[in-house]
Amino acid sequence: EAQVTQNPRYLITVTGKKLTVTCSQNMNHEYMSWYRQDPGLGLRQIYYSMNVEVTDKGDVPEGYKVSRKEKRNFPLILESPSPNQTSLYFCASSFGPDTQYFGPGTRLTVL
Amino acid sequence: DAKTTQPPSMDCAEGRAANLPCNHSTISGNEYVYWYRQIHSQGPQYIIHGLKNNETNEMASLIITEDRKSSTLILPHATLRDTAVYYCIVTERAGGKLIFGQGTELSVKP
């Protein structure tokens, strides 16, 4: 089944403790991206990647890192999480940046 | 900022057509209109897209006005499972990115 998977789906952590949210797709898509969704602010793009080893900042990249060493994986790294990064995170993939397939979401709480 | 304007909410009776409007008066010639929906905190789901011709697929129809300044997404026979937030997005197809606005919260009622 064609899909985008994210892990973990739920995470509660404390300020400053490094964490990684994984994202994997099995559709051989070149384009992958990360979004966060907050009440009243909608979905905002954090980072995106047009292909392996090519990443670029989206609208809200501060406090996040990404890497794209393999085509199928696009992990989101929070080196020192803070409470304002408490959010619902979505990974997405596509052949191009338009018809994107979204993962199920990761709900992160930073205390 | 999103380049589109949508009503914040709409109701529709189950089995009836749901017509969701979107204004995009500043759309440029190489920009497409995309529709996604999000069912209660699940990942957004692609529905349909178009440039200037009307489009139809198994999920919905997209009607774009001749001047391309507005469009309507039509769900021909809405079901309770179509209750969701619907996003209208305008972007270039190649190299563009998705900017999600606030969308329209569609409630399908029995």
mmCIF file of C-alpha atoms in Angstrom:
data_model
loop_
_atom_site.group_PDB
_atom_site.id
_atom_site.type_symbol
_atom_site.label_atom_id
_atom_site.label_comp_id
_atom_site.label_asym_id
_atom_site.label_seq_id
_atom_site.Cartn_x
_atom_site.Cartn_y
_atom_site.Cartn_z
ATOM 1 C CA GLU A 1 0.000 0.000 0.000
ATOM 2 C CA ALA A 2 1.300 3.418 -0.994
ATOM 3 C CA GLN A 3 1.738 5.468 2.127
ATOM 4 C CA VAL A 4 3.644 8.000 4.179
ATOM 5 C CA THR A 5 4.450 6.837 7.689
ATOM 6 C CA GLN A 6 5.510 8.907 10.668
ATOM 7 C CA ASN A 7 6.898 7.841 14.021
ATOM 8 C CA PRO A 8 6.128 8.386 16.750
ATOM 9 C CA ARG A 9 2.486 9.343 16.430
ATOM 10 C CA TYR A 10 2.416 10.881 19.889
ATOM 11 C CA LEU A 11 5.289 12.220 21.947
ATOM 12 C CA ILE A 12 5.544 14.089 25.224
ATOM 13 C CA THR A 13 8.983 15.390 26.073
ATOM 14 C CA VAL A 14 10.735 18.050 28.103
ATOM 15 C CA THR A 15 12.443 21.250 27.081
ATOM 16 C CA GLY A 16 15.919 20.762 25.679
ATOM 17 C CA LYS A 17 15.803 17.014 25.121
ATOM 18 C CA LYS A 18 16.753 16.294 21.520
ATOM 19 C CA LEU A 19 14.233 14.335 19.507
ATOM 20 C CA THR A 20 13.721 13.032 15.998
ATOM 21 C CA VAL A 21 10.449 12.413 14.218
ATOM 22 C CA THR A 22 10.881 9.980 11.360
ATOM 23 C CA CYS A 23 9.082 10.101 8.033
ATOM 24 C CA SER A 24 9.205 7.438 5.368
ATOM 25 C CA GLN A 25 7.417 7.008 2.024
ATOM 26 C CA ASN A 26 7.251 3.977 -0.270
ATOM 27 C CA MET A 27 6.163 5.746 -3.473
ATOM 28 C CA ASN A 28 9.612 6.696 -4.799
ATOM 29 C CA HIS A 29 8.696 10.378 -4.538
ATOM 30 C CA GLU A 30 11.397 13.005 -4.997
ATOM 31 C CA TYR A 31 9.658 15.762 -3.072
ATOM 32 C CA MET A 32 9.136 15.603 0.680
ATOM 33 C CA SER A 33 8.206 18.251 3.210
ATOM 34 C CA TRP A 34 7.312 18.891 6.827
ATOM 35 C CA TYR A 35 4.451 21.022 8.111
ATOM 36 C CA ARG A 36 3.246 22.016 11.516
ATOM 37 C CA GLN A 37 -0.361 22.791 12.331
ATOM 38 C CA ASP A 38 -1.446 25.084 15.135
ATOM 39 C CA PRO A 39 -4.910 26.355 16.047
ATOM 40 C CA GLY A 40 -5.685 29.599 14.272
ATOM 41 C CA LEU A 41 -2.469 29.455 12.222
ATOM 42 C CA GLY A 42 -3.273 26.582 9.902
ATOM 43 C CA LEU A 43 -0.650 24.407 8.242
ATOM 44 C CA ARG A 44 2.768 25.993 7.791
ATOM 45 C CA GLN A 45 5.695 24.499 5.945
ATOM 46 C CA ILE A 46 8.865 23.942 7.994
ATOM 47 C CA TYR A 47 11.321 22.428 5.512
ATOM 48 C CA TYR A 48 11.140 20.729 2.168
ATOM 49 C CA SER A 49 13.394 18.593 0.000
ATOM 50 C CA MET A 50 13.322 18.399 -3.779
ATOM 51 C CA ASN A 51 15.547 15.300 -3.832
ATOM 52 C CA VAL A 52 18.288 13.435 -2.000
ATOM 53 C CA GLU A 53 20.775 15.792 -0.342
ATOM 54 C CA VAL A 54 18.694 18.824 -1.382
ATOM 55 C CA THR A 55 16.787 20.576 1.383
ATOM 56 C CA ASP A 56 15.472 24.092 1.816
ATOM 57 C CA LYS A 57 13.710 26.194 4.403
ATOM 58 C CA GLY A 58 9.991 26.652 4.385
ATOM 59 C CA ASP A 59 8.113 29.371 6.240
ATOM 60 C CA VAL A 60 8.918 28.420 9.842
ATOM 61 C CA PRO A 61 12.308 26.631 9.930
ATOM 62 C CA GLU A 62 13.662 28.079 13.190
ATOM 63 C CA GLY A 63 14.429 25.411 15.764
ATOM 64 C CA TYR A 64 14.280 22.521 13.302
ATOM 65 C CA LYS A 65 16.725 20.527 11.221
ATOM 66 C CA VAL A 66 16.174 17.981 8.490
ATOM 67 C CA SER A 67 18.257 15.616 6.419
ATOM 68 C CA ARG A 68 17.634 13.693 3.218
ATOM 69 C CA LYS A 69 20.257 10.993 2.887
ATOM 70 C CA GLU A 70 17.908 8.516 1.251
ATOM 71 C CA LYS A 71 15.006 9.122 -1.081
ATOM 72 C CA ARG A 72 12.446 7.431 1.127
ATOM 73 C CA ASN A 73 13.305 9.062 4.469
ATOM 74 C CA PHE A 74 13.070 12.656 5.646
ATOM 75 C CA PRO A 75 13.522 12.924 9.436
ATOM 76 C CA LEU A 76 12.685 16.083 11.371
ATOM 77 C CA ILE A 77 15.117 16.881 14.164
ATOM 78 C CA LEU A 78 14.509 19.159 17.117
ATOM 79 C CA GLU A 79 17.917 19.701 18.705
ATOM 80 C CA SER A 80 16.597 21.583 21.740
ATOM 81 C CA PRO A 81 12.804 21.504 21.794
ATOM 82 C CA SER A 82 10.904 24.325 23.450
ATOM 83 C CA PRO A 83 7.251 24.605 24.502
ATOM 84 C CA ASN A 84 6.437 26.762 21.463
ATOM 85 C CA GLN A 85 7.188 23.716 19.299
ATOM 86 C CA THR A 86 4.242 21.894 20.793
ATOM 87 C CA SER A 87 2.210 21.188 17.691
ATOM 88 C CA LEU A 88 0.764 18.660 15.271
ATOM 89 C CA TYR A 89 3.364 17.760 12.647
ATOM 90 C CA PHE A 90 2.758 16.326 9.193
ATOM 91 C CA CYS A 91 5.171 14.888 6.693
ATOM 92 C CA ALA A 92 4.219 14.829 3.019
ATOM 93 C CA SER A 93 5.657 13.468 -0.205
ATOM 94 C CA SER A 94 4.976 13.767 -3.920
ATOM 95 C CA PHE A 95 6.561 13.628 -7.355
ATOM 96 C CA GLY A 96 6.250 17.403 -7.409
ATOM 97 C CA PRO A 97 5.244 19.923 -4.763
ATOM 98 C CA ASP A 98 1.580 20.049 -5.741
ATOM 99 C CA THR A 99 -0.332 16.775 -5.265
ATOM 100 C CA GLN A 100 1.195 15.855 -1.952
ATOM 101 C CA TYR A 101 0.433 12.741 0.081
ATOM 102 C CA PHE A 102 0.370 13.436 3.803
ATOM 103 C CA GLY A 103 1.270 11.186 6.684
ATOM 104 C CA PRO A 104 -1.026 10.588 9.664
ATOM 105 C CA GLY A 105 0.587 13.239 11.847
ATOM 106 C CA THR A 106 2.700 13.366 15.004
ATOM 107 C CA ARG A 107 1.317 15.150 18.007
ATOM 108 C CA LEU A 108 4.211 16.609 19.980
ATOM 109 C CA THR A 109 3.994 18.152 23.433
ATOM 110 C CA VAL A 110 7.051 19.889 24.904
ATOM 111 C CA LEU A 111 6.803 20.571 28.626
ATOM 112 C CA ASP B 1 -0.265 34.736 3.120
ATOM 113 C CA ALA B 2 -2.815 32.558 1.383
ATOM 114 C CA LYS B 3 -3.913 33.880 -1.980
ATOM 115 C CA THR B 4 -7.430 32.566 -1.573
ATOM 116 C CA THR B 5 -10.598 33.530 0.297
ATOM 117 C CA GLN B 6 -13.071 30.921 1.497
ATOM 118 C CA PRO B 7 -16.113 31.082 3.765
ATOM 119 C CA PRO B 8 -15.185 29.802 7.226
ATOM 120 C CA SER B 9 -18.024 27.301 7.434
ATOM 121 C CA MET B 10 -20.861 25.706 5.491
ATOM 122 C CA ASP B 11 -23.562 23.149 6.120
ATOM 123 C CA CYS B 12 -24.882 20.588 3.674
ATOM 124 C CA ALA B 13 -27.612 17.966 3.916
ATOM 125 C CA GLU B 14 -26.527 14.373 3.436
ATOM 126 C CA GLY B 15 -27.110 13.231 -0.135
ATOM 127 C CA ARG B 16 -27.220 16.751 -1.529
ATOM 128 C CA ALA B 17 -24.488 18.431 -3.519
ATOM 129 C CA ALA B 18 -21.983 20.472 -1.540
ATOM 130 C CA ASN B 19 -20.728 23.539 -3.403
ATOM 131 C CA LEU B 20 -17.669 25.117 -1.831
ATOM 132 C CA PRO B 21 -16.620 28.499 -3.249
ATOM 133 C CA CYS B 22 -13.159 30.000 -3.409
ATOM 134 C CA ASN B 23 -12.019 33.433 -4.528
ATOM 135 C CA HIS B 24 -8.533 33.858 -5.983
ATOM 136 C CA SER B 25 -8.690 37.207 -7.730
ATOM 137 C CA THR B 26 -4.902 37.642 -7.915
ATOM 138 C CA ILE B 27 -4.193 34.301 -9.567
ATOM 139 C CA SER B 28 -1.510 34.471 -12.250
ATOM 140 C CA GLY B 29 -1.465 32.692 -15.591
ATOM 141 C CA ASN B 30 0.784 29.818 -14.548
ATOM 142 C CA GLU B 31 -0.905 29.101 -11.228
ATOM 143 C CA TYR B 32 -3.168 26.140 -10.646
ATOM 144 C CA VAL B 33 -6.079 25.791 -8.244
ATOM 145 C CA TYR B 34 -5.784 22.857 -5.837
ATOM 146 C CA TRP B 35 -8.243 21.500 -3.341
ATOM 147 C CA TYR B 36 -7.326 19.459 -0.284
ATOM 148 C CA ARG B 37 -9.392 18.408 2.682
ATOM 149 C CA GLN B 38 -8.563 17.494 6.254
ATOM 150 C CA ILE B 39 -10.766 15.244 8.303
ATOM 151 C CA HIS B 40 -10.411 15.981 12.000
ATOM 152 C CA SER B 41 -6.632 16.256 12.537
ATOM 153 C CA GLN B 42 -5.780 13.564 9.999
ATOM 154 C CA GLY B 43 -3.265 14.380 7.293
ATOM 155 C CA PRO B 44 -4.675 16.559 4.495
ATOM 156 C CA GLN B 45 -5.934 14.647 1.479
ATOM 157 C CA TYR B 46 -5.584 15.803 -2.117
ATOM 158 C CA ILE B 47 -8.924 16.093 -3.921
ATOM 159 C CA ILE B 48 -8.507 17.729 -7.311
ATOM 160 C CA HIS B 49 -6.720 20.475 -9.210
ATOM 161 C CA GLY B 50 -7.137 22.490 -12.400
ATOM 162 C CA LEU B 51 -5.727 25.317 -14.473
ATOM 163 C CA LYS B 52 -8.624 26.765 -16.425
ATOM 164 C CA ASN B 53 -10.813 23.940 -17.627
ATOM 165 C CA ASN B 54 -13.374 22.241 -15.441
ATOM 166 C CA GLU B 55 -12.144 19.000 -13.955
ATOM 167 C CA THR B 56 -13.853 15.916 -12.564
ATOM 168 C CA ASN B 57 -12.569 12.851 -10.793
ATOM 169 C CA GLU B 58 -14.043 10.146 -8.602
ATOM 170 C CA MET B 59 -14.147 12.442 -5.601
ATOM 171 C CA ALA B 60 -15.342 15.792 -6.901
ATOM 172 C CA SER B 61 -15.732 18.327 -9.683
ATOM 173 C CA LEU B 62 -13.903 21.609 -9.973
ATOM 174 C CA ILE B 63 -15.492 24.524 -11.782
ATOM 175 C CA ILE B 64 -13.185 27.444 -12.579
ATOM 176 C CA THR B 65 -14.678 30.695 -13.897
ATOM 177 C CA GLU B 66 -13.573 31.943 -17.268
ATOM 178 C CA ASP B 67 -11.595 34.807 -15.758
ATOM 179 C CA ARG B 68 -10.064 32.310 -13.277
ATOM 180 C CA LYS B 69 -10.730 34.610 -10.352
ATOM 181 C CA SER B 70 -12.898 32.113 -8.539
ATOM 182 C CA SER B 71 -13.713 28.431 -8.440
ATOM 183 C CA THR B 72 -16.179 26.006 -6.892
ATOM 184 C CA LEU B 73 -15.538 22.536 -5.586
ATOM 185 C CA ILE B 74 -18.565 20.294 -5.959
ATOM 186 C CA LEU B 75 -19.126 17.128 -3.972
ATOM 187 C CA PRO B 76 -22.075 15.713 -5.902
ATOM 188 C CA HIS B 77 -23.636 13.568 -3.172
ATOM 189 C CA ALA B 78 -22.234 14.570 0.185
ATOM 190 C CA THR B 79 -22.017 11.948 2.922
ATOM 191 C CA LEU B 80 -21.319 12.279 6.630
ATOM 192 C CA ARG B 81 -17.747 11.181 5.912
ATOM 193 C CA ASP B 82 -17.250 14.325 3.814
ATOM 194 C CA THR B 83 -17.406 16.439 6.968
ATOM 195 C CA ALA B 84 -13.975 18.100 6.964
ATOM 196 C CA VAL B 85 -12.067 21.326 6.464
ATOM 197 C CA TYR B 86 -11.625 22.035 2.760
ATOM 198 C CA TYR B 87 -8.662 24.064 1.576
ATOM 199 C CA CYS B 88 -8.435 25.915 -1.720
ATOM 200 C CA ILE B 89 -4.810 26.588 -2.695
ATOM 201 C CA VAL B 90 -3.330 28.495 -5.600
ATOM 202 C CA THR B 91 0.222 27.723 -6.626
ATOM 203 C CA GLU B 92 2.516 27.130 -9.546
ATOM 204 C CA ARG B 93 2.750 23.486 -10.434
ATOM 205 C CA ALA B 94 6.502 23.230 -10.830
ATOM 206 C CA GLY B 95 8.510 24.633 -7.946
ATOM 207 C CA GLY B 96 5.468 25.950 -6.194
ATOM 208 C CA LYS B 97 4.556 25.199 -2.633
ATOM 209 C CA LEU B 98 1.333 24.692 -0.799
ATOM 210 C CA ILE B 99 0.156 27.550 1.387
ATOM 211 C CA PHE B 100 -2.802 26.486 3.457
ATOM 212 C CA GLY B 101 -5.261 29.174 4.535
ATOM 213 C CA GLN B 102 -8.021 28.685 7.082
ATOM 214 C CA GLY B 103 -10.233 26.701 4.725
ATOM 215 C CA THR B 104 -13.967 26.025 4.885
ATOM 216 C CA GLU B 105 -15.313 23.759 7.572
ATOM 217 C CA LEU B 106 -18.008 21.706 5.874
ATOM 218 C CA SER B 107 -20.546 19.967 8.093
ATOM 219 C CA VAL B 108 -22.675 17.349 6.405
ATOM 220 C CA LYS B 109 -25.819 16.759 8.419
ATOM 221 C CA PRO B 110 -28.240 13.807 8.306
#
